[in-house]
PDB file of C-alpha atoms in Angstrom:
ATOM      1  CA  SER A   1     125.958  90.951  89.462  1.00  0.00           C
ATOM      2  CA  VAL A   2     126.060  88.696  86.392  1.00  0.00           C
ATOM      3  CA  GLY A   3     129.238  86.989  85.190  1.00  0.00           C
ATOM      4  CA  TRP A   4     129.655  86.338  81.462  1.00  0.00           C
ATOM      5  CA  ALA A   5     132.142  84.682  79.122  1.00  0.00           C
ATOM      6  CA  VAL A   6     132.590  84.041  75.396  1.00  0.00           C
ATOM      7  CA  LEU A   7     134.366  80.774  74.674  1.00  0.00           C
ATOM      8  CA  SER A   8     135.973  79.306  71.529  1.00  0.00           C
ATOM      9  CA  PRO A   9     136.889  75.592  71.263  1.00  0.00           C
ATOM     10  CA  ASN A  10     140.427  76.348  72.444  1.00  0.00           C
ATOM     11  CA  ARG A  11     140.412  79.552  74.469  1.00  0.00           C
ATOM     12  CA  ILE A  12     138.450  82.172  76.367  1.00  0.00           C
ATOM     13  CA  VAL A  13     137.605  84.959  73.962  1.00  0.00           C
ATOM     14  CA  ALA A  14     136.360  87.401  76.552  1.00  0.00           C
ATOM     15  CA  LEU A  15     134.835  87.496  80.003  1.00  0.00           C
ATOM     16  CA  GLY A  16     133.632  89.981  82.563  1.00  0.00           C
ATOM     17  CA  VAL A  17     131.029  90.915  85.122  1.00  0.00           C
ATOM     18  CA  ARG A  18     128.037  93.224  84.760  1.00  0.00           C
ATOM     19  CA  ALA A  19     127.149  94.821  88.095  1.00  0.00           C
ATOM     20  CA  PHE A  20     123.692  96.348  88.641  1.00  0.00           C
ATOM     21  CA  ASP A  21     122.646  98.866  91.252  1.00  0.00           C
ATOM     22  CA  LYS A  22     120.286  97.517  93.886  1.00  0.00           C
ATOM     23  CA  ALA A  23     116.606  98.192  93.149  1.00  0.00           C
ATOM     24  CA  GLU A  24     116.226 100.216  96.314  1.00  0.00           C
ATOM     25  CA  THR A  25     116.749 103.749  97.588  1.00  0.00           C
ATOM     26  CA  ALA A  26     120.283 104.465  98.748  1.00  0.00           C
ATOM     27  CA  LYS A  27     119.264 106.189 101.988  1.00  0.00           C
ATOM     28  CA  GLU A  28     116.370 104.141 103.357  1.00  0.00           C
ATOM     29  CA  GLY A  29     116.939 100.878 101.486  1.00  0.00           C
ATOM     30  CA  ASP A  30     113.280 100.796 100.406  1.00  0.00           C
ATOM     31  CA  SER A  31     112.177  99.173  97.187  1.00  0.00           C
ATOM     32  CA  LEU A  32     112.026 101.569  94.243  1.00  0.00           C
ATOM     33  CA  ASN A  33     108.504 100.291  93.634  1.00  0.00           C
ATOM     34  CA  LEU A  34     107.422 100.916  97.227  1.00  0.00           C
ATOM     35  CA  VAL A  35     105.881 104.332  96.551  1.00  0.00           C
ATOM     36  CA  ARG A  36     103.866 103.018  93.610  1.00  0.00           C
ATOM     37  CA  ARG A  37     102.792  99.927  95.513  1.00  0.00           C
ATOM     38  CA  THR A  38     101.781 101.948  98.575  1.00  0.00           C
ATOM     39  CA  ALA A  39      99.739 104.348  96.452  1.00  0.00           C
ATOM     40  CA  ARG A  40      98.070 101.455  94.628  1.00  0.00           C
ATOM     41  CA  LEU A  41      97.115  99.762  97.906  1.00  0.00           C
ATOM     42  CA  MET A  42      95.743 103.046  99.264  1.00  0.00           C
ATOM     43  CA  ARG A  43      93.608 103.556  96.129  1.00  0.00           C
ATOM     44  CA  ARG A  44      92.287 100.028  96.469  1.00  0.00           C
ATOM     45  CA  ARG A  45      91.502 100.500 100.168  1.00  0.00           C
ATOM     46  CA  LEU A  46      89.665 103.781  99.536  1.00  0.00           C
ATOM     47  CA  ARG A  47      87.737 102.272  96.619  1.00  0.00           C
ATOM     48  CA  ARG A  48      86.581  99.333  98.736  1.00  0.00           C
ATOM     49  CA  ARG A  49      85.643 101.644 101.620  1.00  0.00           C
ATOM     50  CA  ALA A  50      83.597 103.895  99.315  1.00  0.00           C
ATOM     51  CA  TRP A  51      81.794 100.874  97.840  1.00  0.00           C
ATOM     52  CA  ARG A  52      81.069  99.464 101.315  1.00  0.00           C
ATOM     53  CA  LEU A  53      79.564 102.776 102.471  1.00  0.00           C
ATOM     54  CA  LYS A  54      77.543 103.121  99.273  1.00  0.00           C
ATOM     55  CA  LYS A  55      76.033  99.674  99.860  1.00  0.00           C
ATOM     56  CA  LEU A  56      75.244 100.653 103.454  1.00  0.00           C
ATOM     57  CA  ALA A  57      73.479 103.850 102.344  1.00  0.00           C
ATOM     58  CA  ARG A  58      71.390 101.865  99.863  1.00  0.00           C
ATOM     59  CA  LEU A  59      70.503  99.384 102.595  1.00  0.00           C
ATOM     60  CA  LEU A  60      69.366 102.175 104.926  1.00  0.00           C
ATOM     61  CA  LYS A  61      67.241 103.638 102.135  1.00  0.00           C
ATOM     62  CA  ARG A  62      65.587 100.266 101.465  1.00  0.00           C
ATOM     63  CA  HIS A  63      64.691 100.087 105.161  1.00  0.00           C
ATOM     64  CA  GLU A  64      63.220 103.619 104.913  1.00  0.00           C
ATOM     65  CA  LEU A  65      65.579 105.336 107.354  1.00  0.00           C
ATOM     66  CA  ILE A  66      66.609 107.867 104.693  1.00  0.00           C
ATOM     67  CA  ASP A  67      65.088 109.179 101.471  1.00  0.00           C
ATOM     68  CA  ASP A  68      68.339 109.912  99.627  1.00  0.00           C
ATOM     69  CA  THR A  69      71.634 108.003  99.727  1.00  0.00           C
ATOM     70  CA  GLN A  70      73.477 111.324  99.300  1.00  0.00           C
ATOM     71  CA  VAL A  71      72.414 112.465 102.782  1.00  0.00           C
ATOM     72  CA  PHE A  72      75.759 111.340 104.257  1.00  0.00           C
ATOM     73  CA  GLN A  73      77.843 113.431 101.880  1.00  0.00           C
ATOM     74  CA  PRO A  74      79.739 116.501 103.227  1.00  0.00           C
ATOM     75  CA  LYS A  75      77.299 118.825 101.462  1.00  0.00           C
ATOM     76  CA  HIS A  76      74.621 117.599 103.894  1.00  0.00           C
ATOM     77  CA  PRO A  77      76.298 118.132 107.287  1.00  0.00           C
ATOM     78  CA  PHE A  78      74.637 117.017 110.506  1.00  0.00           C
ATOM     79  CA  PRO A  79      74.509 119.783 113.142  1.00  0.00           C
ATOM     80  CA  ARG A  80      75.171 117.599 116.187  1.00  0.00           C
ATOM     81  CA  SER A  81      78.074 115.497 117.445  1.00  0.00           C
ATOM     82  CA  LEU A  82      77.600 111.941 116.221  1.00  0.00           C
ATOM     83  CA  TRP A  83      79.709 110.643 119.109  1.00  0.00           C
ATOM     84  CA  ARG A  84      77.270 112.285 121.516  1.00  0.00           C
ATOM     85  CA  LEU A  85      74.328 110.920 119.555  1.00  0.00           C
ATOM     86  CA  ARG A  86      75.757 107.400 119.827  1.00  0.00           C
ATOM     87  CA  VAL A  87      75.741 107.760 123.608  1.00  0.00           C
ATOM     88  CA  GLU A  88      72.222 109.219 123.642  1.00  0.00           C
ATOM     89  CA  ALA A  89      71.027 106.224 121.622  1.00  0.00           C
ATOM     90  CA  LEU A  90      71.550 104.094 124.736  1.00  0.00           C
ATOM     91  CA  ASP A  91      68.953 106.072 126.692  1.00  0.00           C
ATOM     92  CA  ARG A  92      66.349 107.401 124.262  1.00  0.00           C
ATOM     93  CA  LYS A  93      64.610 106.598 121.014  1.00  0.00           C
ATOM     94  CA  LEU A  94      66.256 108.151 117.968  1.00  0.00           C
ATOM     95  CA  SER A  95      64.505 109.568 114.939  1.00  0.00           C
ATOM     96  CA  ALA A  96      64.938 107.752 111.636  1.00  0.00           C
ATOM     97  CA  GLU A  97      67.660 110.157 110.430  1.00  0.00           C
ATOM     98  CA  GLU A  98      69.444 110.166 113.785  1.00  0.00           C
ATOM     99  CA  TRP A  99      69.475 106.372 113.827  1.00  0.00           C
ATOM    100  CA  ALA A 100      70.729 106.229 110.233  1.00  0.00           C
ATOM    101  CA  ARG A 101      73.507 108.702 111.089  1.00  0.00           C
ATOM    102  CA  VAL A 102      74.564 106.633 114.098  1.00  0.00           C
ATOM    103  CA  ILE A 103      74.697 103.393 112.092  1.00  0.00           C
ATOM    104  CA  TYR A 104      76.648 105.064 109.287  1.00  0.00           C
ATOM    105  CA  HIS A 105      79.091 106.667 111.734  1.00  0.00           C
ATOM    106  CA  VAL A 106      79.904 103.362 113.427  1.00  0.00           C
ATOM    107  CA  CYS A 107      80.298 101.541 110.118  1.00  0.00           C
ATOM    108  CA  LYS A 108      82.352 104.304 108.514  1.00  0.00           C
ATOM    109  CA  HIS A 109      84.977 104.186 111.275  1.00  0.00           C
ATOM    110  CA  ARG A 110      84.892 100.471 111.937  1.00  0.00           C
ATOM    111  CA  GLY A 111      88.130 100.126 113.907  1.00  0.00           C
ATOM    112  CA  PHE A 112      91.189  97.894 113.697  1.00  0.00           C
ATOM    113  CA  HIS A 113      91.064  94.203 112.992  1.00  0.00           C
ATOM    114  CA  TRP A 114      94.101  91.920 113.305  1.00  0.00           C
ATOM    115  CA  THR A 115      94.814  88.827 111.305  1.00  0.00           C
ATOM    116  CA  SER A 116      97.050  86.376 113.160  1.00  0.00           C
ATOM    117  CA  ARG A 117      99.995  87.274 110.905  1.00  0.00           C
ATOM    118  CA  ASP A 118      99.497  91.019 111.469  1.00  0.00           C
ATOM    119  CA  GLU A 119      99.356  90.502 115.214  1.00  0.00           C
ATOM    120  CA  LYS A 120     102.603  88.525 115.243  1.00  0.00           C
ATOM    121  CA  GLN A 121     104.288  91.224 113.167  1.00  0.00           C
ATOM    122  CA  ALA A 122     103.067  93.900 115.593  1.00  0.00           C
ATOM    123  CA  GLU A 123     104.471  91.966 118.549  1.00  0.00           C
ATOM    124  CA  ALA A 124     107.838  91.635 116.806  1.00  0.00           C
ATOM    125  CA  ASP A 125     107.926  95.324 115.878  1.00  0.00           C
ATOM    126  CA  SER A 126     106.832  96.938 119.127  1.00  0.00           C
ATOM    127  CA  LYS A 127     108.293 100.342 118.168  1.00  0.00           C
ATOM    128  CA  GLY A 128     106.828 100.412 114.650  1.00  0.00           C
ATOM    129  CA  GLU A 129     103.361 101.448 113.531  1.00  0.00           C
ATOM    130  CA  GLY A 130     101.871  98.005 114.156  1.00  0.00           C
ATOM    131  CA  GLY A 131     103.246  98.002 117.669  1.00  0.00           C
ATOM    132  CA  LYS A 132     101.765 101.452 118.336  1.00  0.00           C
ATOM    133  CA  VAL A 133      98.355 100.280 117.122  1.00  0.00           C
ATOM    134  CA  LYS A 134      98.504  97.201 119.329  1.00  0.00           C
ATOM    135  CA  LYS A 135      99.450  99.323 122.338  1.00  0.00           C
ATOM    136  CA  GLY A 136      96.627 101.761 121.604  1.00  0.00           C
ATOM    137  CA  LEU A 137      94.067  98.949 121.325  1.00  0.00           C
ATOM    138  CA  ALA A 138      95.226  97.510 124.638  1.00  0.00           C
ATOM    139  CA  GLY A 139      94.938 100.951 126.242  1.00  0.00           C
ATOM    140  CA  THR A 140      91.355 101.608 125.135  1.00  0.00           C
ATOM    141  CA  ALA A 141      90.311  98.061 126.071  1.00  0.00           C
ATOM    142  CA  LYS A 142      91.748  98.648 129.542  1.00  0.00           C
ATOM    143  CA  LEU A 143      89.800 101.909 129.907  1.00  0.00           C
ATOM    144  CA  MET A 144      86.600 100.131 128.891  1.00  0.00           C
ATOM    145  CA  HIS A 145      87.139  97.414 131.489  1.00  0.00           C
ATOM    146  CA  GLU A 146      88.310  99.568 134.391  1.00  0.00           C
ATOM    147  CA  ASN A 147      85.566 102.184 134.107  1.00  0.00           C
ATOM    148  CA  ASN A 148      82.695  99.920 133.006  1.00  0.00           C
ATOM    149  CA  TYR A 149      81.752 102.020 129.996  1.00  0.00           C
ATOM    150  CA  ARG A 150      78.758 100.663 128.135  1.00  0.00           C
ATOM    151  CA  THR A 151      80.075 101.404 124.648  1.00  0.00           C
ATOM    152  CA  ALA A 152      83.165 102.630 122.846  1.00  0.00           C
ATOM    153  CA  ALA A 153      81.537 106.009 122.150  1.00  0.00           C
ATOM    154  CA  GLU A 154      80.791 106.515 125.839  1.00  0.00           C
ATOM    155  CA  MET A 155      84.432 105.754 126.658  1.00  0.00           C
ATOM    156  CA  VAL A 156      85.825 108.008 123.923  1.00  0.00           C
ATOM    157  CA  LEU A 157      83.729 111.017 124.950  1.00  0.00           C
ATOM    158  CA  ALA A 158      84.622 110.595 128.616  1.00  0.00           C
ATOM    159  CA  GLU A 159      88.341 109.955 128.145  1.00  0.00           C
ATOM    160  CA  PHE A 160      89.047 112.127 125.088  1.00  0.00           C
ATOM    161  CA  PRO A 161      86.529 115.005 125.183  1.00  0.00           C
ATOM    162  CA  ALA A 162      88.693 117.440 123.198  1.00  0.00           C
ATOM    163  CA  ALA A 163      89.366 115.214 120.163  1.00  0.00           C
ATOM    164  CA  GLN A 164      87.904 111.797 119.414  1.00  0.00           C
ATOM    165  CA  ARG A 165      90.129 110.809 116.483  1.00  0.00           C
ATOM    166  CA  ASN A 166      93.751 109.713 116.339  1.00  0.00           C
ATOM    167  CA  LYS A 167      96.236 112.093 114.809  1.00  0.00           C
ATOM    168  CA  GLN A 168      98.906 110.893 112.395  1.00  0.00           C
ATOM    169  CA  GLY A 169     101.349 108.595 114.148  1.00  0.00           C
ATOM    170  CA  ASP A 170      99.293 108.506 117.363  1.00  0.00           C
ATOM    171  CA  TYR A 171      97.047 105.514 118.090  1.00  0.00           C
ATOM    172  CA  GLY A 172      96.133 106.249 121.709  1.00  0.00           C
ATOM    173  CA  LYS A 173      92.419 106.283 120.798  1.00  0.00           C
ATOM    174  CA  ALA A 174      92.481 103.174 118.618  1.00  0.00           C
ATOM    175  CA  LEU A 175      89.333 101.040 118.791  1.00  0.00           C
ATOM    176  CA  ALA A 176      89.053  97.345 117.994  1.00  0.00           C
ATOM    177  CA  ARG A 177      86.505  96.338 115.379  1.00  0.00           C
ATOM    178  CA  THR A 178      85.008  93.811 117.805  1.00  0.00           C
ATOM    179  CA  LEU A 179      84.430  96.639 120.297  1.00  0.00           C
ATOM    180  CA  LEU A 180      82.483  98.643 117.730  1.00  0.00           C
ATOM    181  CA  GLY A 181      80.549  95.557 116.684  1.00  0.00           C
ATOM    182  CA  ASP A 182      79.500  95.053 120.295  1.00  0.00           C
ATOM    183  CA  GLU A 183      78.436  98.695 120.492  1.00  0.00           C
ATOM    184  CA  LEU A 184      76.269  98.481 117.390  1.00  0.00           C
ATOM    185  CA  ALA A 185      74.620  95.277 118.639  1.00  0.00           C
ATOM    186  CA  LEU A 186      73.832  96.962 121.972  1.00  0.00           C
ATOM    187  CA  LEU A 187      72.453 100.039 120.201  1.00  0.00           C
ATOM    188  CA  PHE A 188      70.088  97.860 118.174  1.00  0.00           C
ATOM    189  CA  GLU A 189      68.978  96.152 121.375  1.00  0.00           C
ATOM    190  CA  ARG A 190      68.347  99.462 123.137  1.00  0.00           C
ATOM    191  CA  GLN A 191      66.483 100.989 120.202  1.00  0.00           C
ATOM    192  CA  ARG A 192      64.227  97.927 120.027  1.00  0.00           C
ATOM    193  CA  LYS A 193      63.507  98.460 123.722  1.00  0.00           C
ATOM    194  CA  PHE A 194      62.465 102.036 122.912  1.00  0.00           C
ATOM    195  CA  GLU A 195      60.251 100.626 120.108  1.00  0.00           C
ATOM    196  CA  ASN A 196      62.213 102.170 117.270  1.00  0.00           C
ATOM    197  CA  PRO A 197      60.541 100.690 114.151  1.00  0.00           C
ATOM    198  CA  HIS A 198      63.832 100.802 112.241  1.00  0.00           C
ATOM    199  CA  ALA A 199      65.837  98.624 114.642  1.00  0.00           C
ATOM    200  CA  GLY A 200      64.621  95.219 113.517  1.00  0.00           C
ATOM    201  CA  ARG A 201      66.772  92.119 113.569  1.00  0.00           C
ATOM    202  CA  GLU A 202      66.736  91.870 109.777  1.00  0.00           C
ATOM    203  CA  LEU A 203      68.587  95.177 109.453  1.00  0.00           C
ATOM    204  CA  GLU A 204      70.914  94.291 112.321  1.00  0.00           C
ATOM    205  CA  ILE A 205      71.875  90.989 110.709  1.00  0.00           C
ATOM    206  CA  ALA A 206      72.332  92.653 107.318  1.00  0.00           C
ATOM    207  CA  ILE A 207      74.821  95.125 108.810  1.00  0.00           C
ATOM    208  CA  LEU A 208      76.646  93.057 111.444  1.00  0.00           C
ATOM    209  CA  GLY A 209      76.589  89.899 109.355  1.00  0.00           C
TER     210      GLY A 209
END
């Protein structure tokens, strides 16, 4: 509210109060600009993700794993499970396209990463979305440790064979970004052992760095 008054030298000419409605929804109490802000942040996140994957595809082409950066688009589907291929990469040499698909798959779904502020907020809001993510990350980390899985993909296929991705509102299969980084580093190490010519340290540093 805003109070106002009109004064003359000797008296109050007029006065009153102008009351404004709150800039929030009546039911939820959310900011009226929340929907626009959320949509803007989502557009920005998707734009950055698309640019990151485009740079990765160009990098893989420069290192001669693929001939065309469009190979990862939906119009060029891969016939096999990429989760299964990620596990196979631990035990056999992959072809250039298989190796490119594995790298792209790991980098496309690169997991959750907490800043210290985000982590504190998740701890405070244990029943909210952040709290669910934190609980999911703890659960998958526990499965990795208790069953001695070599990589995140090996754990996901063994523990969640029917569906490897989280559904909306469910974070029981959430993976930490550090866990996926460790997997990719191990895959590079294993492919070098199998003498894959496309698993050099230069490419590894360019991706993980």
